[in-house]
Amino acid sequence: MCLVGDFNIHLDDVTNKASADFLRMLASFGLTQHVKGSTHSAGHCLDVVITKSDSILHPSLKVLDHCISDHYTLSCQLSIQHPSTQSRKVTYQSIKRIDMDTMVKDVASHFTDYSFHQECILKYNKALGDILDTHAPLKTRVVPMRKACKWYDDSIRQANQKRRQCGCSLELKMKRSCEYSVLVTGNTLHDYLTC
């Protein structure tokens, strides 16, 4: 946690009741105010960089007077470390790349007997699995694991699903033999189909 900003409290004046109360409150919550010295042309410390006392951010501060404003420029560098990304292996089959004509021939050549009893159903399922493995072999790759974002809730998930569905229906329309034009406005698709 890092709080920054112009608090308009004369933090350098420990005789000021508001300043003393503010600094005492910070200490009671285990917080440290890192800005020392003047941050204002009137000679007071009004701007703050506050972190937890045991923070690993270790702010490195510079106060610069560029004569742009009555407040000085406060440059703050934080030592932020990215958490190491964890990964996991996933196994998948690239079904979209299957040559359907070849697969249909393979399925037809496997099944010449159409009697349906339990043994045939098991044979059927096994043969289809083998054919699928031939045309879309299992692949394994390592993908990064991401923590779930708290803001990514059901409403956003549904909106993304609707956007993808819109994209699929748009793609189908474009594959038709009709003339098709798309007008993109912001994040909204307006489509015009003329046959």
Coordinates of N, CA and C in Angstrom, one line a residue:
M1 N 0.8 -1.2 0.0 CA 0.0 0.0 0.0 C 0.9 1.2 0.0
C2 N 0.5 2.2 -0.8 CA 1.3 3.5 -0.9 C 0.3 4.6 -1.1
L3 N 0.2 5.5 -0.2 CA -0.7 6.7 -0.3 C 0.2 7.9 -0.6
V4 N -0.2 8.6 -1.7 CA 0.5 9.8 -2.1 C -0.5 11.0 -2.3
G5 N 0.0 12.2 -2.1 CA -0.8 13.3 -2.4 C -0.5 14.5 -1.6
D6 N -1.3 15.6 -1.9 CA -1.2 16.8 -1.2 C -2.3 16.8 -0.1
F7 N -1.8 16.7 1.2 CA -2.8 16.6 2.3 C -3.0 18.0 2.9
N8 N -2.3 19.0 2.5 CA -2.4 20.4 3.0 C -2.4 20.5 4.5
I9 N -1.6 19.6 5.1 CA -1.3 19.7 6.6 C 0.2 20.0 6.7
H10 N 0.5 21.0 7.5 CA 1.9 21.3 7.7 C 2.6 20.3 8.5
L11 N 3.1 19.2 7.9 CA 3.6 18.0 8.6 C 5.0 18.3 9.2
D12 N 5.6 19.4 8.8 CA 6.9 19.7 9.4 C 6.8 20.5 10.7
D13 N 5.6 21.0 11.0 CA 5.4 21.7 12.2 C 4.7 20.8 13.3
V14 N 5.6 20.2 14.1 CA 5.1 19.3 15.1 C 4.3 20.0 16.2
T15 N 4.4 21.3 16.3 CA 3.6 22.1 17.3 C 2.2 22.3 16.9
N16 N 1.9 22.1 15.6 CA 0.6 22.2 15.0 C -0.2 21.0 15.4
K17 N -1.4 21.2 16.1 CA -2.2 20.1 16.6 C -2.6 19.2 15.5
A18 N -3.1 19.7 14.3 CA -3.5 18.9 13.2 C -2.4 18.0 12.7
S19 N -1.2 18.6 12.6 CA 0.0 17.8 12.2 C 0.3 16.7 13.2
A20 N 0.3 17.1 14.5 CA 0.7 16.1 15.5 C -0.3 14.9 15.5
D21 N -1.6 15.3 15.4 CA -2.7 14.3 15.4 C -2.6 13.3 14.2
F22 N -2.3 13.9 13.1 CA -2.1 13.2 11.8 C -1.0 12.2 11.9
L23 N 0.2 12.7 12.4 CA 1.3 11.8 12.5 C 1.1 10.7 13.6
R24 N 0.4 11.0 14.7 CA 0.1 10.1 15.7 C -0.8 9.0 15.1
M25 N -1.8 9.4 14.3 CA -2.7 8.5 13.7 C -2.0 7.5 12.8
L26 N -1.1 8.1 12.0 CA -0.3 7.2 11.1 C 0.5 6.2 11.9
A27 N 1.1 6.6 13.0 CA 1.9 5.7 13.8 C 1.0 4.6 14.4
S28 N -0.2 5.0 14.8 CA -1.1 4.0 15.4 C -1.6 2.9 14.5
F29 N -1.6 3.3 13.1 CA -1.9 2.3 12.1 C -0.7 1.6 11.5
G30 N 0.5 1.9 12.1 CA 1.7 1.2 11.6 C 2.1 1.8 10.2
L31 N 1.9 3.1 10.0 CA 2.2 3.7 8.7 C 3.3 4.7 8.9
T32 N 4.1 4.9 7.9 CA 5.2 5.9 7.9 C 5.1 6.9 6.8
Q33 N 5.3 8.1 7.1 CA 5.3 9.2 6.1 C 6.8 9.5 5.8
H34 N 7.1 9.3 4.5 CA 8.5 9.3 4.1 C 9.0 10.7 3.6
V35 N 8.2 11.7 3.3 CA 8.7 13.0 2.8 C 9.2 13.8 4.0
K36 N 10.4 14.2 3.8 CA 11.1 15.1 4.8 C 11.5 16.4 4.1
G37 N 11.3 17.5 4.8 CA 11.7 18.8 4.3 C 10.5 19.4 3.6
S38 N 10.8 20.6 3.0 CA 9.8 21.4 2.4 C 9.3 20.9 1.0
T39 N 8.0 20.9 0.8 CA 7.4 20.5 -0.6 C 6.6 21.7 -1.1
H40 N 6.7 22.9 -0.5 CA 5.9 24.0 -0.8 C 6.7 25.3 -0.8
S41 N 6.4 26.2 -1.6 CA 7.2 27.5 -1.7 C 7.2 28.3 -0.4
A42 N 6.2 28.0 0.4 CA 6.1 28.7 1.7 C 6.9 28.0 2.8
G43 N 7.6 27.0 2.4 CA 8.5 26.3 3.3 C 8.0 25.2 4.2
H44 N 6.8 24.7 3.8 CA 6.2 23.6 4.6 C 6.1 22.3 3.8
C45 N 6.0 21.2 4.6 CA 5.8 19.9 4.0 C 4.4 19.6 3.9
L46 N 3.8 19.7 2.7 CA 2.3 19.4 2.6 C 2.0 18.1 1.8
D47 N 3.0 17.6 1.1 CA 2.8 16.5 0.2 C 3.3 15.2 1.0
V48 N 2.7 14.1 0.8 CA 3.1 12.9 1.5 C 3.3 11.7 0.6
V49 N 4.1 10.8 1.0 CA 4.2 9.4 0.5 C 4.2 8.6 1.8
I50 N 3.1 7.8 1.9 CA 2.9 7.0 3.1 C 2.8 5.5 2.7
T51 N 3.6 4.7 3.5 CA 3.5 3.3 3.3 C 3.4 2.6 4.7
K52 N 3.2 1.3 4.7 CA 3.2 0.6 6.0 C 4.6 0.6 6.5
S53 N 4.8 0.6 7.8 CA 6.1 0.7 8.4 C 7.0 -0.5 7.9
D54 N 6.4 -1.7 7.8 CA 7.1 -2.9 7.4 C 7.1 -3.1 5.9
S55 N 6.8 -2.1 5.1 CA 6.6 -2.2 3.6 C 7.9 -2.6 3.0
I56 N 7.8 -3.3 1.9 CA 9.0 -3.7 1.1 C 9.2 -2.7 -0.1
L57 N 8.3 -1.7 -0.2 CA 8.4 -0.7 -1.3 C 9.6 0.2 -1.2
H58 N 10.1 0.5 0.0 CA 11.3 1.3 0.2 C 11.3 2.6 -0.8
P59 N 10.5 3.6 -0.5 CA 10.4 4.7 -1.4 C 11.7 5.5 -1.4
S60 N 12.2 5.9 -2.6 CA 13.4 6.8 -2.7 C 12.8 8.1 -3.3
L61 N 13.0 9.2 -2.5 CA 12.3 10.4 -2.8 C 13.3 11.5 -3.2
K62 N 12.8 12.4 -4.1 CA 13.5 13.6 -4.5 C 12.5 14.7 -4.6
V63 N 12.8 15.8 -3.9 CA 11.9 17.0 -4.0 C 12.6 18.0 -5.0
L64 N 12.0 18.4 -6.1 CA 12.5 19.2 -7.1 C 11.7 20.5 -7.2
D65 N 12.4 21.7 -7.3 CA 11.7 22.9 -7.4 C 11.9 23.4 -8.9
H66 N 10.8 23.2 -9.7 CA 10.9 23.6 -11.1 C 10.2 24.9 -11.3
C67 N 9.8 25.6 -10.3 CA 9.2 26.9 -10.4 C 7.9 26.9 -11.2
I68 N 7.2 25.8 -11.4 CA 6.0 25.7 -12.1 C 4.8 26.0 -11.3
S69 N 4.9 25.6 -10.0 CA 3.7 25.8 -9.1 C 4.3 26.2 -7.8
D70 N 3.3 26.5 -6.9 CA 3.8 26.7 -5.5 C 4.1 25.4 -4.8
H71 N 3.7 24.3 -5.3 CA 4.1 23.0 -4.8 C 5.3 22.5 -5.6
Y72 N 6.3 21.9 -5.0 CA 7.4 21.4 -5.7 C 7.1 20.0 -6.3
T73 N 7.9 19.6 -7.2 CA 7.7 18.3 -7.8 C 8.3 17.2 -6.9
L74 N 7.5 16.2 -6.6 CA 8.0 15.1 -5.7 C 8.2 13.9 -6.6
S75 N 9.4 13.5 -6.7 CA 9.7 12.3 -7.5 C 9.9 11.1 -6.5
C76 N 9.2 10.0 -6.8 CA 9.2 8.9 -5.9 C 9.5 7.6 -6.7
Q77 N 10.5 6.9 -6.3 CA 10.8 5.6 -6.9 C 10.5 4.5 -5.9
L78 N 9.8 3.5 -6.3 CA 9.4 2.4 -5.4 C 10.1 1.1 -5.9
S79 N 10.5 0.3 -5.0 CA 11.1 -1.0 -5.5 C 9.9 -2.0 -5.4
I80 N 9.3 -2.2 -6.6 CA 8.2 -3.1 -6.7 C 8.7 -4.4 -7.4
Q81 N 8.4 -5.5 -6.9 CA 8.8 -6.8 -7.5 C 7.5 -7.5 -8.0
H82 N 7.6 -7.9 -9.3 CA 6.5 -8.7 -9.8 C 6.5 -10.0 -9.2
P83 N 5.4 -10.5 -8.8 CA 5.3 -11.9 -8.3 C 5.7 -12.9 -9.4
S84 N 6.4 -13.9 -9.1 CA 6.8 -14.9 -10.1 C 5.6 -15.6 -10.6
T85 N 5.5 -15.7 -11.9 CA 4.4 -16.3 -12.5 C 4.5 -17.9 -12.4
Q86 N 3.4 -18.5 -12.0 CA 3.4 -19.9 -12.0 C 2.8 -20.4 -13.3
S87 N 3.1 -21.6 -13.6 CA 2.5 -22.1 -14.9 C 2.0 -23.5 -14.6
R88 N 1.2 -24.0 -15.6 CA 0.7 -25.3 -15.5 C 0.7 -25.9 -16.9
K89 N 0.7 -27.2 -17.0 CA 0.6 -27.9 -18.3 C -0.8 -28.2 -18.6
V90 N -1.2 -27.9 -19.9 CA -2.5 -28.3 -20.4 C -2.4 -29.2 -21.6
T91 N -3.3 -30.1 -21.7 CA -3.3 -31.0 -22.8 C -4.6 -30.7 -23.6
Y92 N -4.4 -30.6 -24.9 CA -5.6 -30.3 -25.8 C -5.4 -30.9 -27.1
Q93 N -6.5 -30.9 -27.9 CA -6.5 -31.4 -29.3 C -6.9 -30.2 -30.2
S94 N -6.2 -30.0 -31.3 CA -6.6 -29.0 -32.2 C -7.6 -29.5 -33.2
I95 N -8.9 -29.5 -32.7 CA -10.0 -30.1 -33.5 C -10.3 -29.2 -34.7
K96 N -10.1 -27.9 -34.6 CA -10.5 -26.9 -35.7 C -9.6 -27.2 -36.9
R97 N -8.5 -27.8 -36.8 CA -7.6 -28.1 -37.9 C -7.7 -29.4 -38.6
I98 N -8.8 -30.2 -38.2 CA -9.0 -31.5 -38.7 C -9.5 -31.4 -40.2
D99 N -8.9 -32.2 -41.1 CA -9.4 -32.4 -42.4 C -10.7 -33.3 -42.3
M100 N -11.8 -32.6 -42.4 CA -13.1 -33.4 -42.2 C -13.3 -34.5 -43.2
D101 N -13.0 -34.3 -44.5 CA -13.2 -35.3 -45.5 C -12.4 -36.6 -45.2
T102 N -11.2 -36.4 -44.8 CA -10.3 -37.6 -44.4 C -10.9 -38.2 -43.2
M103 N -11.3 -37.5 -42.2 CA -11.9 -38.0 -41.0 C -13.2 -38.8 -41.3
V104 N -14.0 -38.3 -42.1 CA -15.3 -39.0 -42.4 C -15.0 -40.3 -43.1
K105 N -14.0 -40.3 -44.0 CA -13.6 -41.6 -44.6 C -13.1 -42.6 -43.6
D106 N -12.3 -42.1 -42.7 CA -11.7 -43.0 -41.6 C -12.8 -43.6 -40.8
V107 N -13.8 -42.8 -40.4 CA -14.9 -43.2 -39.6 C -15.8 -44.2 -40.4
A108 N -16.0 -44.0 -41.7 CA -16.8 -44.9 -42.5 C -16.1 -46.2 -42.7
S109 N -14.8 -46.2 -42.8 CA -14.1 -47.5 -43.0 C -14.0 -48.3 -41.7
H110 N -14.2 -47.7 -40.6 CA -14.2 -48.4 -39.3 C -15.5 -49.2 -39.0
F111 N -16.6 -48.7 -39.6 CA -17.9 -49.2 -39.2 C -18.6 -49.7 -40.4
T112 N -18.6 -51.0 -40.6 CA -19.3 -51.6 -41.7 C -20.5 -52.3 -41.1
D113 N -20.4 -52.7 -39.9 CA -21.5 -53.5 -39.2 C -22.3 -52.5 -38.4
Y114 N -23.6 -52.4 -38.6 CA -24.4 -51.4 -37.9 C -25.3 -52.0 -36.8
S115 N -25.0 -53.2 -36.4 CA -25.8 -53.8 -35.2 C -25.3 -53.1 -34.0
F116 N -26.3 -52.7 -33.2 CA -26.0 -51.9 -32.0 C -26.3 -52.7 -30.7
H117 N -25.3 -53.2 -30.1 CA -25.4 -53.8 -28.8 C -24.2 -53.2 -28.0
Q118 N -24.1 -53.6 -26.7 CA -23.1 -52.9 -25.8 C -21.7 -53.0 -26.3
E119 N -21.3 -54.2 -26.9 CA -20.0 -54.3 -27.3 C -19.7 -53.4 -28.5
C120 N -20.7 -53.3 -29.4 CA -20.5 -52.4 -30.6 C -20.3 -50.9 -30.2
I121 N -21.1 -50.6 -29.1 CA -21.0 -49.2 -28.7 C -19.6 -48.9 -28.1
L122 N -19.1 -49.8 -27.3 CA -17.8 -49.7 -26.8 C -16.7 -49.6 -27.9
K123 N -16.9 -50.5 -28.9 CA -16.0 -50.5 -30.1 C -16.1 -49.2 -30.8
Y124 N -17.3 -48.7 -31.0 CA -17.6 -47.4 -31.7 C -16.9 -46.3 -30.9
N125 N -17.1 -46.2 -29.6 CA -16.4 -45.1 -28.9 C -14.9 -45.2 -28.9
K126 N -14.4 -46.4 -28.8 CA -12.9 -46.6 -28.9 C -12.4 -46.2 -30.3
A127 N -13.0 -46.6 -31.3 CA -12.6 -46.3 -32.7 C -12.7 -44.8 -32.9
L128 N -13.7 -44.1 -32.5 CA -13.8 -42.7 -32.7 C -12.7 -41.9 -31.9
G129 N -12.4 -42.4 -30.7 CA -11.4 -41.8 -29.9 C -10.0 -42.0 -30.6
D130 N -9.8 -43.2 -31.2 CA -8.5 -43.4 -31.9 C -8.4 -42.5 -33.2
I131 N -9.5 -42.4 -33.9 CA -9.5 -41.6 -35.1 C -9.3 -40.1 -34.8
L132 N -9.9 -39.7 -33.7 CA -9.7 -38.3 -33.3 C -8.3 -38.1 -32.9
D133 N -7.7 -39.0 -32.2 CA -6.3 -38.9 -31.8 C -5.4 -38.9 -33.0
T134 N -5.7 -39.6 -34.1 CA -4.9 -39.6 -35.3 C -5.0 -38.2 -36.0
H135 N -6.2 -37.7 -36.1 CA -6.4 -36.4 -36.8 C -6.1 -35.2 -36.0
A136 N -6.2 -35.3 -34.7 CA -5.9 -34.2 -33.8 C -5.2 -34.7 -32.6
P137 N -3.9 -35.0 -32.7 CA -3.2 -35.6 -31.7 C -3.1 -34.7 -30.4
L138 N -3.0 -35.4 -29.3 CA -2.9 -34.6 -28.0 C -1.7 -33.8 -28.0
K139 N -1.8 -32.5 -27.6 CA -0.6 -31.6 -27.5 C -0.6 -31.2 -26.1
T140 N 0.6 -30.9 -25.6 CA 0.8 -30.4 -24.3 C 1.6 -29.1 -24.4
R141 N 1.2 -28.1 -23.6 CA 2.0 -26.9 -23.5 C 1.9 -26.3 -22.1
V142 N 2.8 -25.4 -21.8 CA 2.8 -24.8 -20.5 C 2.2 -23.4 -20.6
V143 N 1.2 -23.1 -19.8 CA 0.6 -21.8 -19.8 C 0.7 -21.2 -18.5
P144 N 0.8 -19.8 -18.4 CA 0.9 -19.1 -17.1 C -0.4 -19.2 -16.4
M145 N -0.3 -19.3 -15.1 CA -1.5 -19.3 -14.2 C -1.7 -17.9 -13.7
R146 N -2.9 -17.3 -13.9 CA -3.2 -16.0 -13.4 C -4.1 -16.0 -12.3
K147 N -3.9 -15.1 -11.3 CA -4.9 -15.0 -10.2 C -6.2 -14.4 -10.7
A148 N -7.3 -14.9 -10.2 CA -8.6 -14.3 -10.6 C -8.7 -12.9 -10.1
C149 N -9.1 -12.0 -11.0 CA -9.3 -10.6 -10.7 C -10.6 -10.4 -10.0
K150 N -10.6 -9.7 -8.9 CA -11.9 -9.5 -8.2 C -12.9 -8.7 -9.0
W151 N -12.4 -7.9 -9.9 CA -13.4 -7.1 -10.7 C -14.0 -7.9 -11.8
Y152 N -13.4 -9.0 -12.2 CA -13.9 -9.9 -13.3 C -15.0 -10.7 -12.8
D153 N -16.2 -10.2 -12.8 CA -17.4 -10.9 -12.2 C -18.3 -11.5 -13.3
D154 N -19.4 -12.0 -12.9 CA -20.4 -12.6 -13.9 C -20.8 -11.7 -15.0
S155 N -21.1 -10.4 -14.6 CA -21.6 -9.4 -15.6 C -20.5 -9.2 -16.7
I156 N -19.2 -9.1 -16.3 CA -18.2 -9.0 -17.3 C -18.0 -10.2 -18.1
R157 N -18.1 -11.4 -17.5 CA -18.0 -12.7 -18.2 C -19.1 -12.8 -19.2
Q158 N -20.3 -12.4 -18.9 CA -21.5 -12.5 -19.8 C -21.3 -11.5 -20.9
A159 N -20.8 -10.3 -20.6 CA -20.6 -9.3 -21.7 C -19.5 -9.8 -22.7
N160 N -18.5 -10.4 -22.2 CA -17.5 -11.0 -23.1 C -18.0 -12.1 -23.9
Q161 N -18.9 -13.0 -23.3 CA -19.5 -14.1 -24.1 C -20.4 -13.5 -25.2
K162 N -21.1 -12.5 -24.9 CA -22.0 -11.8 -25.9 C -21.2 -11.2 -27.0
R163 N -20.1 -10.6 -26.6 CA -19.2 -10.0 -27.6 C -18.6 -11.1 -28.6
R164 N -18.2 -12.2 -28.0 CA -17.7 -13.3 -28.8 C -18.8 -13.9 -29.7
Q165 N -20.0 -14.0 -29.2 CA -21.1 -14.5 -30.0 C -21.4 -13.6 -31.2
C166 N -21.3 -12.3 -30.9 CA -21.6 -11.3 -31.9 C -20.5 -11.4 -33.0
G167 N -19.3 -11.7 -32.6 CA -18.2 -11.8 -33.5 C -18.4 -13.1 -34.4
C168 N -18.9 -14.2 -33.8 CA -19.1 -15.4 -34.5 C -20.2 -15.2 -35.6
S169 N -21.3 -14.5 -35.2 CA -22.4 -14.3 -36.1 C -22.0 -13.4 -37.2
L170 N -21.1 -12.4 -36.8 CA -20.6 -11.5 -37.8 C -19.7 -12.3 -38.9
E171 N -18.9 -13.2 -38.4 CA -18.1 -14.0 -39.3 C -18.9 -14.8 -40.2
L172 N -20.0 -15.4 -39.7 CA -20.9 -16.2 -40.5 C -21.5 -15.4 -41.6
K173 N -21.9 -14.1 -41.3 CA -22.5 -13.3 -42.3 C -21.5 -12.9 -43.3
M174 N -20.3 -12.7 -42.9 CA -19.3 -12.3 -43.9 C -19.0 -13.5 -44.9
K175 N -19.2 -14.7 -44.5 CA -18.9 -15.9 -45.3 C -20.0 -16.1 -46.4
R176 N -21.1 -15.4 -46.2 CA -22.2 -15.5 -47.2 C -21.8 -14.9 -48.5
S177 N -22.5 -15.2 -49.5 CA -22.2 -14.7 -50.8 C -22.6 -13.2 -51.0
C178 N -23.2 -12.6 -50.0 CA -23.7 -11.3 -50.2 C -22.6 -10.3 -49.9
E179 N -22.9 -9.1 -50.4 CA -21.9 -8.0 -50.1 C -22.1 -7.6 -48.6
Y180 N -21.0 -7.4 -47.9 CA -21.2 -7.2 -46.5 C -20.2 -6.1 -46.1
S181 N -20.7 -5.1 -45.3 CA -19.9 -4.0 -44.8 C -20.1 -3.9 -43.4
V182 N -19.0 -3.5 -42.7 CA -19.1 -3.4 -41.2 C -18.7 -1.9 -40.8
L183 N -19.4 -1.3 -40.0 CA -19.1 0.0 -39.4 C -18.8 -0.2 -38.0
V184 N -17.6 0.1 -37.6 CA -17.2 0.0 -36.2 C -17.2 1.4 -35.5
T185 N -18.0 1.5 -34.5 CA -18.1 2.8 -33.7 C -17.8 2.5 -32.3
G186 N -16.7 3.0 -31.8 CA -16.3 2.7 -30.5 C -16.1 1.2 -30.3
N187 N -16.9 0.7 -29.4 CA -16.8 -0.8 -29.1 C -18.0 -1.5 -29.7
T188 N -18.8 -0.8 -30.5 CA -20.1 -1.3 -31.0 C -19.9 -1.6 -32.5
L189 N -20.4 -2.8 -32.9 CA -20.4 -3.1 -34.3 C -21.8 -2.8 -34.9
H190 N -21.8 -2.1 -36.0 CA -23.0 -1.9 -36.7 C -22.8 -2.6 -38.1
D191 N -23.6 -3.6 -38.4 CA -23.4 -4.3 -39.7 C -24.5 -4.0 -40.6
Y192 N -24.2 -4.0 -41.9 CA -25.1 -3.7 -43.0 C -24.9 -4.8 -44.0
L193 N -26.0 -5.5 -44.3 CA -26.0 -6.7 -45.2 C -26.8 -6.3 -46.4
T194 N -26.3 -6.4 -47.6 CA -27.0 -6.1 -48.8 C -26.8 -7.3 -49.7
C195 N -28.0 -7.8 -50.2 CA -27.9 -9.0 -51.1 C -28.3 -8.6 -52.5

